[in-house]
Amino acid sequence: MEPMSLTTVLDRTRIAMSEIADYAGALGNPALRLGVTGLSRAGKTVFITALVHNIVHGGRLALFDPAAEGRIRRAFLEPQPDDTVPRFAYEDHVEALIGEDRRWPESTHRMSQMRLTLDYEPEGFVARNIGSGRLSIDIVDYPGEWLLDLPLMTRSYEEWSRTMLEASRSARCAPLARDWHRHLATLRPKEPAPETDAVKDAELFRAYLSACRDAGASFSALPPGRFLMPGDLAGSPLLTFAPLPVPEGETAPKGSLWAMMARRYDAYVRHVVRPFFRDHFARLDRQIVLVDALTALNAGPEALQDLGRALGDVLSCFRHGPASWAASLTGRRIDRILFAATKADRLHHTSHDRLETITRAMIETALERAEFAGSAVEVMALAAIRATRETTVRQNGDALPCIVGVPEAGETIGGETFDGSREMAIFPGDLPDDPQAALAGAARDTVHFVRFRPPWFEAAGPGDGASFPHIRLDRALNFLLADRLA
Ligand SMILES: Nc1nc2c(ncn2[C@@H]2O[C@H](COP(=O)(O)OP(=O)(O)OP(=O)(O)O)[C@@H](O)[C@H]2O)c(=O)[nH]1
Ligand SMILES: [Mg+2]
């Protein structure tokens, strides 16, 4: 860890100030900050949309006690607490999902925030006579790519360069890194270099990162996140840096290309990554980590290891990063964390237990590295929006547990390509019994998942009990929220 800098001290002060603001708000209206954490395409935006829609519209939430007991009197969206962050485009996402052509929301390009407020009846006779309670839940949505930046807070430019270069030489990434590597070979890091060299290096590095992402080659090889999703930093000089092959145990000569890149890397961490962490992760009360384990299972053992590594890197920040001092300063820490394997509706429910076991095995190392001492941890398989139903198909005397849904246009099974308009019964296969075998890649040959279009859903008014179908969204909400609505 670097010695505490002035910015760190300023960060502390700012967190302390915003804590005071939170407390001021809390006097009349307690707020709970729910962190919805997940790498890109894990299902964050869909989860937040389904959570709000189900609570506001009184959807089927039999396992979410306050809802099942009829204690939620009113649920509504309030202006979000931070004026500098745009509001989560909840209505647009719902519109996409239930509109004529039923689309999933677009990949997220910038940060947004939302406050959901619940008026509830407290549990028990005495409490009920005292009156009603109110809880606000603050949720932030952001591009998953940005999450991969958090580990940069504890890495020097030199360490980061080595990790990135090593990843770029892996079998999956090397073919995509050719142009960038060729340019790297022409650079002399220890000597002064014109700005154009740095610009070209950063451009080729960015091209390599986006090729990696498009090929689904790797998560852990991807940071810095703003290179792929610049948000309002598009074209900013903060993004003109790239890894260099630098020798271990030496320091950057003054005025060298190496020194220039290191300075820019530090500026990126200071001006982009730290504020992102400080403003959105250092003050969380509860956290749900969404993991798209199915896509990785389908892609094979490297993808699974890579996903586990990337999650471990991210989660370890909650110990090594400013979180620890934030917690010691504010007394606030994450006391419940839920790991959710998303999109479980792509599997028959008879495989859900296995999906949970595999997910638990995958995050085990991540859990060891991250410090969650004293927090309650749970793992479950869920679908925020269930796009399939189940059926049994008889084939050659066997009963196959199948799922029925409309595969997205372009999805293929057994040589057949779907056009996105027909409903199909699909046998996705069985997950292996043994989680270690699954992590070693055994599922690649036994299961095949397709992407489905969102389910048919009659647009309905608030409070009429109609919302998106889901799998265990209510159990997740119960774990994350119910005790605060008691
Ligand atoms: N079947 C099914 N598919 C889902 C579900 N949730 C998400 N998906 C699929 O996963 C994709 C990504 O979901 P998003 O919610 O956009 O993911 P995200 O984490 O917000 O991704 P970024 O914004 O790119 O970071 C969607 O477009 C759907 O195809 C689910 O509950 N069921
Ligand atoms: Mg999103």
Short mmCIF file of C-alpha atoms and ligand atoms in Angstrom, two decimals:
data_model
loop_
_atom_site.label_atom_id
_atom_site.label_comp_id
_atom_site.label_asym_id
_atom_site.label_seq_id
_atom_site.Cartn_x
_atom_site.Cartn_y
_atom_site.Cartn_z
CA MET A 1 0.00 0.00 0.00
CA GLU A 2 1.20 3.49 -0.73
CA PRO A 3 1.70 5.87 2.18
CA MET A 4 -1.34 7.95 3.00
CA SER A 5 -1.48 10.89 0.62
CA LEU A 6 -3.25 14.19 0.84
CA THR A 7 -6.02 12.86 -1.39
CA THR A 8 -6.56 9.99 0.99
CA VAL A 9 -6.97 12.46 3.81
CA LEU A 10 -9.40 14.50 1.71
CA ASP A 11 -11.28 11.33 0.85
CA ARG A 12 -11.66 10.61 4.54
CA THR A 13 -13.02 14.05 5.22
CA ARG A 14 -15.47 13.81 2.38
CA ILE A 15 -16.75 10.44 3.49
CA ALA A 16 -17.14 11.79 6.99
CA MET A 17 -19.10 14.77 5.62
CA SER A 18 -21.40 12.61 3.55
CA GLU A 19 -21.93 10.32 6.53
CA ILE A 20 -23.11 13.33 8.48
CA ALA A 21 -25.47 14.16 5.60
CA ASP A 22 -26.73 10.55 5.62
CA TYR A 23 -27.33 10.80 9.34
CA ALA A 24 -29.17 14.07 9.00
CA GLY A 25 -31.43 12.39 6.47
CA ALA A 26 -31.67 9.40 8.73
CA LEU A 27 -33.25 11.36 11.54
CA GLY A 28 -36.53 11.45 9.70
CA ASN A 29 -35.99 8.75 7.12
CA PRO A 30 -33.46 5.94 7.47
CA ALA A 31 -31.62 5.08 4.26
CA LEU A 32 -30.02 1.79 3.35
CA ARG A 33 -27.38 1.73 0.64
CA LEU A 34 -27.67 -1.46 -1.36
CA GLY A 35 -24.68 -2.28 -3.53
CA VAL A 36 -25.57 -4.19 -6.68
CA THR A 37 -22.17 -5.47 -7.71
CA GLY A 38 -21.37 -7.45 -10.84
CA LEU A 39 -19.07 -7.62 -13.83
CA SER A 40 -20.40 -6.54 -17.22
CA ARG A 41 -23.53 -8.38 -18.39
CA ALA A 42 -23.96 -10.06 -14.99
CA GLY A 43 -27.53 -8.75 -14.78
CA LYS A 44 -27.33 -5.61 -12.58
CA THR A 45 -29.69 -3.38 -14.57
CA VAL A 46 -32.27 -6.15 -14.98
CA PHE A 47 -32.06 -7.00 -11.26
CA ILE A 48 -32.59 -3.40 -10.12
CA THR A 49 -35.49 -2.95 -12.54
CA ALA A 50 -37.17 -6.19 -11.43
CA LEU A 51 -36.64 -5.38 -7.76
CA VAL A 52 -38.32 -1.98 -8.04
CA HIS A 53 -41.12 -3.19 -10.31
CA ASN A 54 -42.02 -6.13 -8.09
CA ILE A 55 -42.06 -4.05 -4.91
CA VAL A 56 -43.91 -1.06 -6.40
CA HIS A 57 -46.48 -3.20 -8.25
CA GLY A 58 -47.02 -5.71 -5.46
CA GLY A 59 -45.66 -8.64 -7.47
CA ARG A 60 -45.57 -12.22 -6.21
CA LEU A 61 -43.06 -12.05 -3.36
CA ALA A 62 -44.21 -14.89 -1.12
CA LEU A 63 -40.78 -15.32 0.51
CA PHE A 64 -40.22 -11.60 1.17
CA ASP A 65 -41.83 -11.42 4.61
CA PRO A 66 -42.86 -7.76 4.76
CA ALA A 67 -44.64 -8.12 1.40
CA ALA A 68 -46.14 -11.55 2.14
CA GLU A 69 -47.45 -10.27 5.48
CA GLY A 70 -49.05 -7.31 3.74
CA ARG A 71 -46.99 -4.83 5.74
CA ILE A 72 -45.77 -2.70 2.84
CA ARG A 73 -48.26 0.14 2.63
CA ARG A 74 -46.71 2.15 -0.12
CA ALA A 75 -43.57 1.97 -2.29
CA PHE A 76 -42.48 4.85 -4.47
CA LEU A 77 -39.46 6.39 -6.20
CA GLU A 78 -38.06 9.56 -4.68
CA PRO A 79 -35.50 11.99 -6.10
CA GLN A 80 -32.07 10.37 -5.71
CA PRO A 81 -29.89 11.79 -2.92
CA ASP A 82 -26.85 12.82 -5.04
CA ASP A 83 -27.66 15.72 -7.34
CA THR A 84 -24.58 15.09 -9.47
CA VAL A 85 -25.61 11.55 -10.48
CA PRO A 86 -28.38 11.05 -13.09
CA ARG A 87 -31.48 9.11 -12.09
CA PHE A 88 -31.66 5.37 -12.95
CA ALA A 89 -33.74 5.14 -16.15
CA TYR A 90 -36.24 2.78 -14.51
CA GLU A 91 -39.19 3.69 -16.73
CA ASP A 92 -37.12 3.28 -19.94
CA HIS A 93 -35.93 -0.16 -18.84
CA VAL A 94 -39.46 -1.30 -18.00
CA GLU A 95 -40.66 0.10 -21.32
CA ALA A 96 -37.99 -1.90 -23.20
CA LEU A 97 -38.91 -5.10 -21.35
CA ILE A 98 -42.68 -4.93 -21.69
CA GLY A 99 -42.90 -2.95 -24.95
CA GLU A 100 -44.02 -4.31 -28.28
CA ASP A 101 -40.70 -5.94 -29.17
CA ARG A 102 -39.71 -7.08 -25.63
CA ARG A 103 -36.03 -6.18 -25.37
CA TRP A 104 -33.57 -6.47 -22.47
CA PRO A 105 -32.17 -3.08 -21.39
CA GLU A 106 -29.06 -1.85 -23.22
CA SER A 107 -25.64 -2.35 -21.68
CA THR A 108 -25.05 0.48 -19.18
CA HIS A 109 -22.82 3.37 -20.31
CA ARG A 110 -22.83 5.69 -17.34
CA MET A 111 -23.60 5.83 -13.68
CA SER A 112 -27.10 6.39 -12.37
CA GLN A 113 -28.81 6.26 -9.02
CA MET A 114 -32.23 5.71 -7.56
CA ARG A 115 -34.02 5.97 -4.21
CA LEU A 116 -36.91 3.61 -3.49
CA THR A 117 -38.88 4.50 -0.38
CA LEU A 118 -41.12 2.07 1.48
CA ASP A 119 -43.80 2.94 4.03
CA TYR A 120 -44.36 -0.16 6.10
CA GLU A 121 -46.19 -1.42 9.10
CA PRO A 122 -43.77 -2.69 11.74
CA GLU A 123 -44.08 -6.27 12.91
CA GLY A 124 -46.00 -7.13 16.04
CA PHE A 125 -48.89 -5.66 17.92
CA VAL A 126 -47.05 -3.11 20.05
CA ALA A 127 -44.94 -1.84 17.18
CA ARG A 128 -48.01 -1.56 14.97
CA ASN A 129 -49.72 0.63 17.52
CA ILE A 130 -46.73 2.92 17.66
CA GLY A 131 -47.20 3.75 14.01
CA SER A 132 -45.66 3.20 10.63
CA GLY A 133 -42.08 3.02 9.53
CA ARG A 134 -40.31 4.38 6.50
CA LEU A 135 -37.15 3.05 4.84
CA SER A 136 -35.37 4.44 1.80
CA ILE A 137 -33.21 2.15 -0.29
CA ASP A 138 -30.50 3.80 -2.38
CA ILE A 139 -29.18 1.84 -5.35
CA VAL A 140 -26.52 2.75 -7.90
CA ASP A 141 -26.22 1.26 -11.39
CA TYR A 142 -22.96 1.53 -13.35
CA PRO A 143 -21.18 -0.20 -16.24
CA GLY A 144 -19.74 -3.51 -15.03
CA GLU A 145 -16.44 -2.69 -16.71
CA TRP A 146 -15.78 -0.01 -14.09
CA LEU A 147 -15.82 -2.53 -11.29
CA LEU A 148 -12.61 -4.05 -12.60
CA ASP A 149 -10.88 -0.76 -11.80
CA LEU A 150 -11.15 -1.19 -8.05
CA PRO A 151 -8.09 -3.47 -7.74
CA LEU A 152 -5.98 -0.71 -9.33
CA MET A 153 -6.20 1.22 -6.04
CA THR A 154 -3.76 -1.17 -4.41
CA ARG A 155 -1.43 -1.69 -7.39
CA SER A 156 1.50 0.41 -8.53
CA TYR A 157 1.89 1.19 -12.22
CA GLU A 158 4.72 -1.33 -12.40
CA GLU A 159 2.68 -4.14 -10.80
CA TRP A 160 -0.27 -3.33 -13.01
CA SER A 161 1.93 -3.36 -16.14
CA ARG A 162 3.29 -6.78 -15.29
CA THR A 163 -0.18 -8.27 -14.66
CA MET A 164 -1.59 -6.81 -17.85
CA LEU A 165 1.32 -7.96 -20.00
CA GLU A 166 1.20 -11.44 -18.52
CA ALA A 167 -2.53 -11.68 -19.21
CA SER A 168 -2.01 -10.44 -22.76
CA ARG A 169 0.40 -13.33 -23.42
CA SER A 170 -2.17 -15.98 -22.42
CA ALA A 171 -3.39 -18.33 -25.13
CA ARG A 172 -6.78 -16.61 -25.29
CA CYS A 173 -5.52 -13.03 -25.43
CA ALA A 174 -2.20 -13.21 -27.34
CA PRO A 175 -3.71 -13.40 -30.84
CA LEU A 176 -5.68 -10.24 -30.08
CA ALA A 177 -2.65 -8.39 -28.73
CA ARG A 178 -0.41 -8.75 -31.80
CA ASP A 179 -0.54 -5.15 -33.05
CA TRP A 180 -0.09 -3.72 -29.60
CA HIS A 181 2.83 -6.07 -28.78
CA ARG A 182 4.50 -5.17 -32.08
CA HIS A 183 4.33 -1.47 -31.19
CA LEU A 184 5.56 -2.17 -27.64
CA ALA A 185 8.68 -3.79 -29.07
CA THR A 186 9.61 -0.46 -30.71
CA LEU A 187 9.38 1.53 -27.46
CA ARG A 188 12.18 2.30 -24.99
CA PRO A 189 10.49 2.83 -21.62
CA LYS A 190 13.56 4.22 -19.87
CA GLU A 191 14.11 6.97 -22.43
CA PRO A 192 12.19 10.14 -23.13
CA ALA A 193 9.57 9.72 -25.86
CA PRO A 194 7.27 12.04 -27.80
CA GLU A 195 3.62 12.32 -26.77
CA THR A 196 2.64 10.63 -30.05
CA ASP A 197 4.27 7.39 -28.85
CA ALA A 198 2.15 7.41 -25.72
CA VAL A 199 -1.01 8.21 -27.67
CA LYS A 200 -0.38 5.41 -30.16
CA ASP A 201 0.44 2.96 -27.39
CA ALA A 202 -2.78 3.82 -25.53
CA GLU A 203 -4.81 3.51 -28.74
CA LEU A 204 -3.44 0.06 -29.57
CA PHE A 205 -3.89 -1.03 -25.96
CA ARG A 206 -7.50 0.11 -26.06
CA ALA A 207 -8.09 -1.75 -29.34
CA TYR A 208 -6.67 -4.88 -27.72
CA LEU A 209 -8.94 -4.49 -24.67
CA SER A 210 -12.06 -4.13 -26.76
CA ALA A 211 -11.10 -7.10 -28.94
CA CYS A 212 -10.71 -9.13 -25.72
CA ARG A 213 -14.10 -8.03 -24.53
CA ASP A 214 -15.82 -8.69 -27.87
CA ALA A 215 -14.30 -12.16 -28.00
CA GLY A 216 -15.37 -12.76 -24.38
CA ALA A 217 -11.73 -13.71 -23.86
CA SER A 218 -11.20 -12.56 -20.31
CA PHE A 219 -12.43 -10.38 -17.48
CA SER A 220 -9.27 -10.12 -15.48
CA ALA A 221 -7.31 -8.94 -18.54
CA LEU A 222 -9.66 -6.01 -19.06
CA PRO A 223 -9.02 -3.04 -16.75
CA PRO A 224 -8.90 -0.03 -16.82
CA GLY A 225 -12.65 0.03 -17.20
CA ARG A 226 -13.00 3.53 -18.65
CA PHE A 227 -10.98 2.50 -21.71
CA LEU A 228 -13.97 0.39 -22.72
CA MET A 229 -16.75 2.50 -21.20
CA PRO A 230 -15.34 6.03 -20.97
CA GLY A 231 -18.58 7.67 -19.78
CA ASP A 232 -17.86 11.40 -19.57
CA LEU A 233 -14.11 10.78 -19.84
CA ALA A 234 -14.25 10.08 -23.60
CA GLY A 235 -11.20 11.73 -25.18
CA SER A 236 -9.74 12.79 -21.83
CA PRO A 237 -5.93 12.81 -21.37
CA LEU A 238 -6.56 10.74 -18.24
CA LEU A 239 -6.96 7.80 -20.62
CA THR A 240 -3.65 8.14 -22.49
CA PHE A 241 -1.60 5.54 -20.71
CA ALA A 242 -0.82 1.86 -21.22
CA PRO A 243 1.30 -0.88 -19.63
CA LEU A 244 5.01 -1.03 -20.50
CA PRO A 245 7.51 -3.86 -20.05
CA VAL A 246 9.50 -2.34 -17.17
CA PRO A 247 12.27 -4.06 -15.17
CA GLU A 248 11.60 -5.13 -11.60
CA GLY A 249 13.39 -3.45 -8.73
CA GLU A 250 14.20 -0.22 -10.62
CA THR A 251 12.52 3.15 -10.54
CA ALA A 252 11.43 5.14 -13.56
CA PRO A 253 14.18 7.51 -14.83
CA LYS A 254 13.10 11.14 -14.71
CA GLY A 255 11.56 12.38 -17.95
CA SER A 256 11.23 8.88 -19.41
CA LEU A 257 8.22 7.38 -21.19
CA TRP A 258 7.91 5.04 -18.21
CA ALA A 259 7.72 7.98 -15.76
CA MET A 260 5.10 9.70 -17.92
CA MET A 261 2.90 6.58 -18.11
CA ALA A 262 3.25 5.95 -14.38
CA ARG A 263 2.21 9.54 -13.64
CA ARG A 264 -0.90 9.20 -15.80
CA TYR A 265 -1.80 5.87 -14.27
CA ASP A 266 -1.56 7.42 -10.81
CA ALA A 267 -3.74 10.31 -11.95
CA TYR A 268 -6.35 7.86 -13.27
CA VAL A 269 -6.41 6.01 -9.98
CA ARG A 270 -6.58 9.27 -8.01
CA HIS A 271 -9.15 11.13 -10.09
CA VAL A 272 -11.31 8.30 -11.40
CA VAL A 273 -11.02 5.10 -9.41
CA ARG A 274 -10.76 6.40 -5.86
CA PRO A 275 -13.73 8.79 -6.15
CA PHE A 276 -15.79 5.97 -7.73
CA PHE A 277 -14.97 3.73 -4.78
CA ARG A 278 -15.36 6.49 -2.20
CA ASP A 279 -18.73 7.70 -3.46
CA HIS A 280 -20.37 4.37 -4.19
CA PHE A 281 -18.70 1.45 -2.47
CA ALA A 282 -17.20 2.76 0.75
CA ARG A 283 -20.58 3.47 2.28
CA LEU A 284 -22.60 0.35 1.46
CA ASP A 285 -24.73 -1.35 4.09
CA ARG A 286 -25.67 -4.43 2.11
CA GLN A 287 -24.28 -5.99 -1.02
CA ILE A 288 -25.54 -8.39 -3.64
CA VAL A 289 -22.85 -9.74 -5.97
CA LEU A 290 -24.35 -10.97 -9.23
CA VAL A 291 -22.39 -13.73 -10.93
CA ASP A 292 -23.12 -14.97 -14.43
CA ALA A 293 -21.75 -18.44 -13.71
CA LEU A 294 -23.76 -20.08 -16.50
CA THR A 295 -22.04 -18.16 -19.30
CA ALA A 296 -18.64 -19.06 -17.83
CA LEU A 297 -19.64 -22.72 -17.38
CA ASN A 298 -20.58 -22.77 -21.02
CA ALA A 299 -17.29 -21.20 -22.07
CA GLY A 300 -15.03 -23.65 -20.22
CA PRO A 301 -12.48 -23.88 -17.39
CA GLU A 302 -10.36 -20.83 -18.36
CA ALA A 303 -13.44 -18.63 -18.33
CA LEU A 304 -14.46 -19.99 -14.92
CA GLN A 305 -11.03 -19.45 -13.42
CA ASP A 306 -10.89 -16.01 -14.94
CA LEU A 307 -14.30 -15.08 -13.51
CA GLY A 308 -13.27 -16.36 -10.06
CA ARG A 309 -10.01 -14.41 -10.22
CA ALA A 310 -11.68 -11.19 -11.35
CA LEU A 311 -14.28 -11.43 -8.58
CA GLY A 312 -11.57 -12.17 -6.01
CA ASP A 313 -9.59 -9.12 -7.14
CA VAL A 314 -12.63 -6.90 -6.86
CA LEU A 315 -13.86 -8.23 -3.53
CA SER A 316 -10.45 -8.05 -1.90
CA CYS A 317 -10.69 -4.26 -2.28
CA PHE A 318 -13.33 -4.26 0.35
CA ARG A 319 -10.56 -5.22 2.76
CA HIS A 320 -7.42 -3.66 1.28
CA GLY A 321 -9.03 -0.60 -0.20
CA PRO A 322 -10.16 2.48 1.63
CA ALA A 323 -13.16 0.45 2.80
CA SER A 324 -11.36 -0.61 5.95
CA TRP A 325 -10.55 2.93 6.99
CA ALA A 326 -13.97 4.07 5.85
CA ALA A 327 -15.47 1.46 8.13
CA SER A 328 -13.24 2.38 11.04
CA LEU A 329 -14.05 6.05 10.56
CA THR A 330 -17.76 5.76 10.12
CA GLY A 331 -18.56 2.58 11.99
CA ARG A 332 -20.41 1.55 8.87
CA ARG A 333 -19.70 -1.76 7.21
CA ILE A 334 -21.40 -4.26 5.00
CA ASP A 335 -23.18 -6.65 7.34
CA ARG A 336 -24.88 -8.86 4.76
CA ILE A 337 -23.59 -10.05 1.43
CA LEU A 338 -25.43 -12.23 -1.02
CA PHE A 339 -23.76 -14.02 -3.93
CA ALA A 340 -26.36 -14.70 -6.59
CA ALA A 341 -25.88 -16.89 -9.64
CA THR A 342 -28.07 -15.02 -12.11
CA LYS A 343 -30.20 -16.13 -15.08
CA ALA A 344 -31.10 -19.41 -13.34
CA ASP A 345 -34.17 -19.58 -15.60
CA ARG A 346 -31.84 -20.85 -18.34
CA LEU A 347 -31.75 -24.12 -16.38
CA HIS A 348 -34.42 -26.51 -15.12
CA HIS A 349 -35.01 -26.09 -11.36
CA THR A 350 -33.66 -29.60 -10.74
CA SER A 351 -30.20 -28.17 -11.50
CA HIS A 352 -30.49 -25.05 -9.29
CA ASP A 353 -28.91 -26.71 -6.25
CA ARG A 354 -25.93 -27.68 -8.36
CA LEU A 355 -25.63 -24.17 -9.72
CA GLU A 356 -25.52 -22.87 -6.14
CA THR A 357 -22.87 -25.40 -5.12
CA ILE A 358 -20.71 -24.59 -8.13
CA THR A 359 -21.03 -20.86 -7.50
CA ARG A 360 -20.08 -21.37 -3.86
CA ALA A 361 -17.00 -23.34 -4.90
CA MET A 362 -16.03 -20.68 -7.41
CA ILE A 363 -16.18 -17.81 -4.95
CA GLU A 364 -14.57 -19.74 -2.10
CA THR A 365 -11.12 -18.38 -2.85
CA ALA A 366 -12.57 -14.94 -3.38
CA LEU A 367 -14.20 -15.17 0.04
CA GLU A 368 -10.94 -16.19 1.66
CA ARG A 369 -9.20 -13.14 0.28
CA ALA A 370 -11.95 -10.68 1.07
CA GLU A 371 -12.64 -9.98 4.66
CA PHE A 372 -16.26 -10.53 5.48
CA ALA A 373 -15.70 -11.40 9.12
CA GLY A 374 -18.87 -10.66 10.99
CA SER A 375 -21.01 -10.33 7.86
CA ALA A 376 -23.70 -12.83 6.99
CA VAL A 377 -22.92 -14.45 3.64
CA GLU A 378 -25.38 -16.39 1.49
CA VAL A 379 -25.30 -17.94 -1.97
CA MET A 380 -28.34 -18.57 -4.15
CA ALA A 381 -29.35 -19.15 -7.75
CA LEU A 382 -31.96 -16.68 -9.00
CA ALA A 383 -33.53 -15.11 -12.04
CA ALA A 384 -34.50 -11.48 -11.59
CA ILE A 385 -36.80 -11.87 -14.59
CA ARG A 386 -37.84 -15.36 -15.47
CA ALA A 387 -38.00 -15.75 -19.25
CA THR A 388 -38.88 -19.46 -19.31
CA ARG A 389 -41.35 -22.02 -17.95
CA GLU A 390 -40.69 -25.71 -17.35
CA THR A 391 -42.00 -28.81 -19.03
CA THR A 392 -41.14 -32.47 -19.46
CA VAL A 393 -40.47 -33.88 -22.90
CA ARG A 394 -40.57 -37.63 -23.54
CA GLN A 395 -37.79 -38.81 -25.81
CA ASN A 396 -37.06 -42.50 -26.48
CA GLY A 397 -38.78 -43.44 -23.24
CA ASP A 398 -36.79 -40.88 -21.20
CA ALA A 399 -38.42 -37.94 -19.46
CA LEU A 400 -36.29 -34.87 -20.17
CA PRO A 401 -36.69 -31.84 -17.85
CA CYS A 402 -36.96 -28.99 -20.36
CA ILE A 403 -37.44 -25.24 -20.33
CA VAL A 404 -39.73 -23.36 -22.70
CA GLY A 405 -39.09 -19.84 -23.93
CA VAL A 406 -38.40 -17.76 -27.02
CA PRO A 407 -34.67 -17.94 -27.86
CA GLU A 408 -33.16 -14.65 -29.02
CA ALA A 409 -32.68 -14.26 -32.77
CA GLY A 410 -29.36 -15.77 -33.81
CA GLU A 411 -29.09 -18.29 -30.95
CA THR A 412 -28.33 -21.82 -32.16
CA ILE A 413 -28.82 -25.35 -30.88
CA GLY A 414 -27.73 -28.46 -32.72
CA GLY A 415 -27.22 -26.58 -35.98
CA GLU A 416 -30.62 -24.88 -35.84
CA THR A 417 -30.62 -21.09 -35.75
CA PHE A 418 -33.59 -19.33 -34.13
CA ASP A 419 -35.29 -16.24 -35.50
CA GLY A 420 -36.43 -14.77 -32.18
CA SER A 421 -40.14 -15.29 -32.80
CA ARG A 422 -40.82 -18.94 -31.98
CA GLU A 423 -41.31 -20.56 -28.60
CA MET A 424 -39.18 -23.69 -28.13
CA ALA A 425 -38.85 -26.47 -25.55
CA ILE A 426 -35.14 -26.89 -24.87
CA PHE A 427 -33.20 -29.44 -22.86
CA PRO A 428 -30.23 -27.42 -21.54
CA GLY A 429 -28.53 -30.51 -20.10
CA ASP A 430 -27.54 -31.36 -16.54
CA LEU A 431 -24.88 -29.62 -14.52
CA PRO A 432 -22.23 -31.97 -13.10
CA ASP A 433 -22.84 -33.20 -9.56
CA ASP A 434 -19.30 -32.50 -8.45
CA PRO A 435 -18.54 -28.75 -8.31
CA GLN A 436 -14.80 -29.30 -8.75
CA ALA A 437 -15.47 -31.26 -11.94
CA ALA A 438 -17.70 -28.42 -13.13
CA LEU A 439 -14.98 -25.87 -12.39
CA ALA A 440 -12.50 -28.03 -14.27
CA GLY A 441 -14.69 -27.67 -17.33
CA ALA A 442 -16.92 -30.73 -17.21
CA ALA A 443 -20.05 -28.68 -17.91
CA ARG A 444 -18.79 -27.44 -21.24
CA ASP A 445 -19.82 -30.65 -22.95
CA THR A 446 -22.90 -31.49 -20.89
CA VAL A 447 -24.85 -28.24 -20.93
CA HIS A 448 -25.76 -25.67 -23.49
CA PHE A 449 -27.49 -22.46 -22.52
CA VAL A 450 -29.25 -20.10 -24.88
CA ARG A 451 -30.32 -16.52 -24.36
CA PHE A 452 -34.08 -16.03 -24.22
CA ARG A 453 -36.15 -12.97 -24.95
CA PRO A 454 -37.93 -11.35 -21.99
CA PRO A 455 -41.23 -13.04 -21.12
CA TRP A 456 -44.65 -11.89 -22.26
CA PHE A 457 -46.01 -9.56 -19.69
CA GLU A 458 -49.24 -7.60 -19.64
CA ALA A 459 -48.49 -3.96 -18.91
CA ALA A 460 -50.31 -3.17 -15.71
CA GLY A 461 -50.90 -0.29 -13.32
CA PRO A 462 -49.27 0.12 -9.91
CA GLY A 463 -50.56 -2.00 -7.04
CA ASP A 464 -52.50 -4.48 -9.13
CA GLY A 465 -50.25 -7.36 -8.24
CA ALA A 466 -48.83 -7.96 -11.70
CA SER A 467 -45.10 -7.86 -12.11
CA PHE A 468 -42.28 -9.74 -13.78
CA PRO A 469 -42.07 -13.44 -13.01
CA HIS A 470 -38.83 -14.35 -11.23
CA ILE A 471 -37.00 -17.13 -9.45
CA ARG A 472 -36.08 -16.46 -5.80
CA LEU A 473 -36.00 -12.69 -6.18
CA ASP A 474 -38.20 -12.66 -3.07
CA ARG A 475 -35.75 -14.82 -1.10
CA ALA A 476 -32.94 -12.47 -2.07
CA LEU A 477 -34.96 -9.43 -0.96
CA ASN A 478 -35.79 -11.13 2.32
CA PHE A 479 -32.13 -11.71 3.06
CA LEU A 480 -31.10 -8.20 2.02
CA LEU A 481 -33.94 -6.06 3.35
CA ALA A 482 -36.47 -7.79 5.60
CA ASP A 483 -34.76 -7.16 8.97
CA ARG A 484 -34.75 -3.43 8.23
CA LEU A 485 -38.52 -3.53 7.70
CA ALA A 486 -39.25 -5.43 10.92
N1 LIG B 1 -33.02 -15.25 -18.89
C1 LIG B 1 -32.57 -14.22 -18.18
N2 LIG B 1 -31.66 -13.41 -18.73
C2 LIG B 1 -31.20 -12.37 -17.99
C3 LIG B 1 -31.64 -12.11 -16.66
N3 LIG B 1 -30.99 -11.03 -16.20
C4 LIG B 1 -30.16 -10.62 -17.18
N4 LIG B 1 -30.29 -11.42 -18.28
C5 LIG B 1 -29.54 -11.35 -19.55
O1 LIG B 1 -28.29 -10.77 -19.29
C6 LIG B 1 -28.10 -9.59 -20.06
C7 LIG B 1 -27.36 -8.57 -19.25
O2 LIG B 1 -28.16 -8.07 -18.22
P1 LIG B 1 -27.96 -6.59 -17.65
O3 LIG B 1 -28.87 -6.41 -16.50
O4 LIG B 1 -28.02 -5.59 -18.74
O5 LIG B 1 -26.45 -6.71 -17.14
P2 LIG B 1 -25.55 -5.58 -16.45
O6 LIG B 1 -24.85 -6.23 -15.30
O7 LIG B 1 -26.36 -4.38 -16.15
O8 LIG B 1 -24.48 -5.31 -17.60
P3 LIG B 1 -23.62 -3.96 -17.90
O9 LIG B 1 -24.56 -2.82 -17.88
O10 LIG B 1 -23.02 -4.22 -19.23
O11 LIG B 1 -22.58 -3.88 -16.81
C8 LIG B 1 -29.50 -9.17 -20.48
O12 LIG B 1 -29.45 -8.46 -21.68
C9 LIG B 1 -30.21 -10.51 -20.61
O13 LIG B 1 -29.92 -11.10 -21.86
C10 LIG B 1 -32.60 -13.02 -16.11
O14 LIG B 1 -33.05 -12.90 -14.95
N5 LIG B 1 -33.04 -14.05 -16.91
MG MG B 2 -26.28 -2.52 -16.79
#
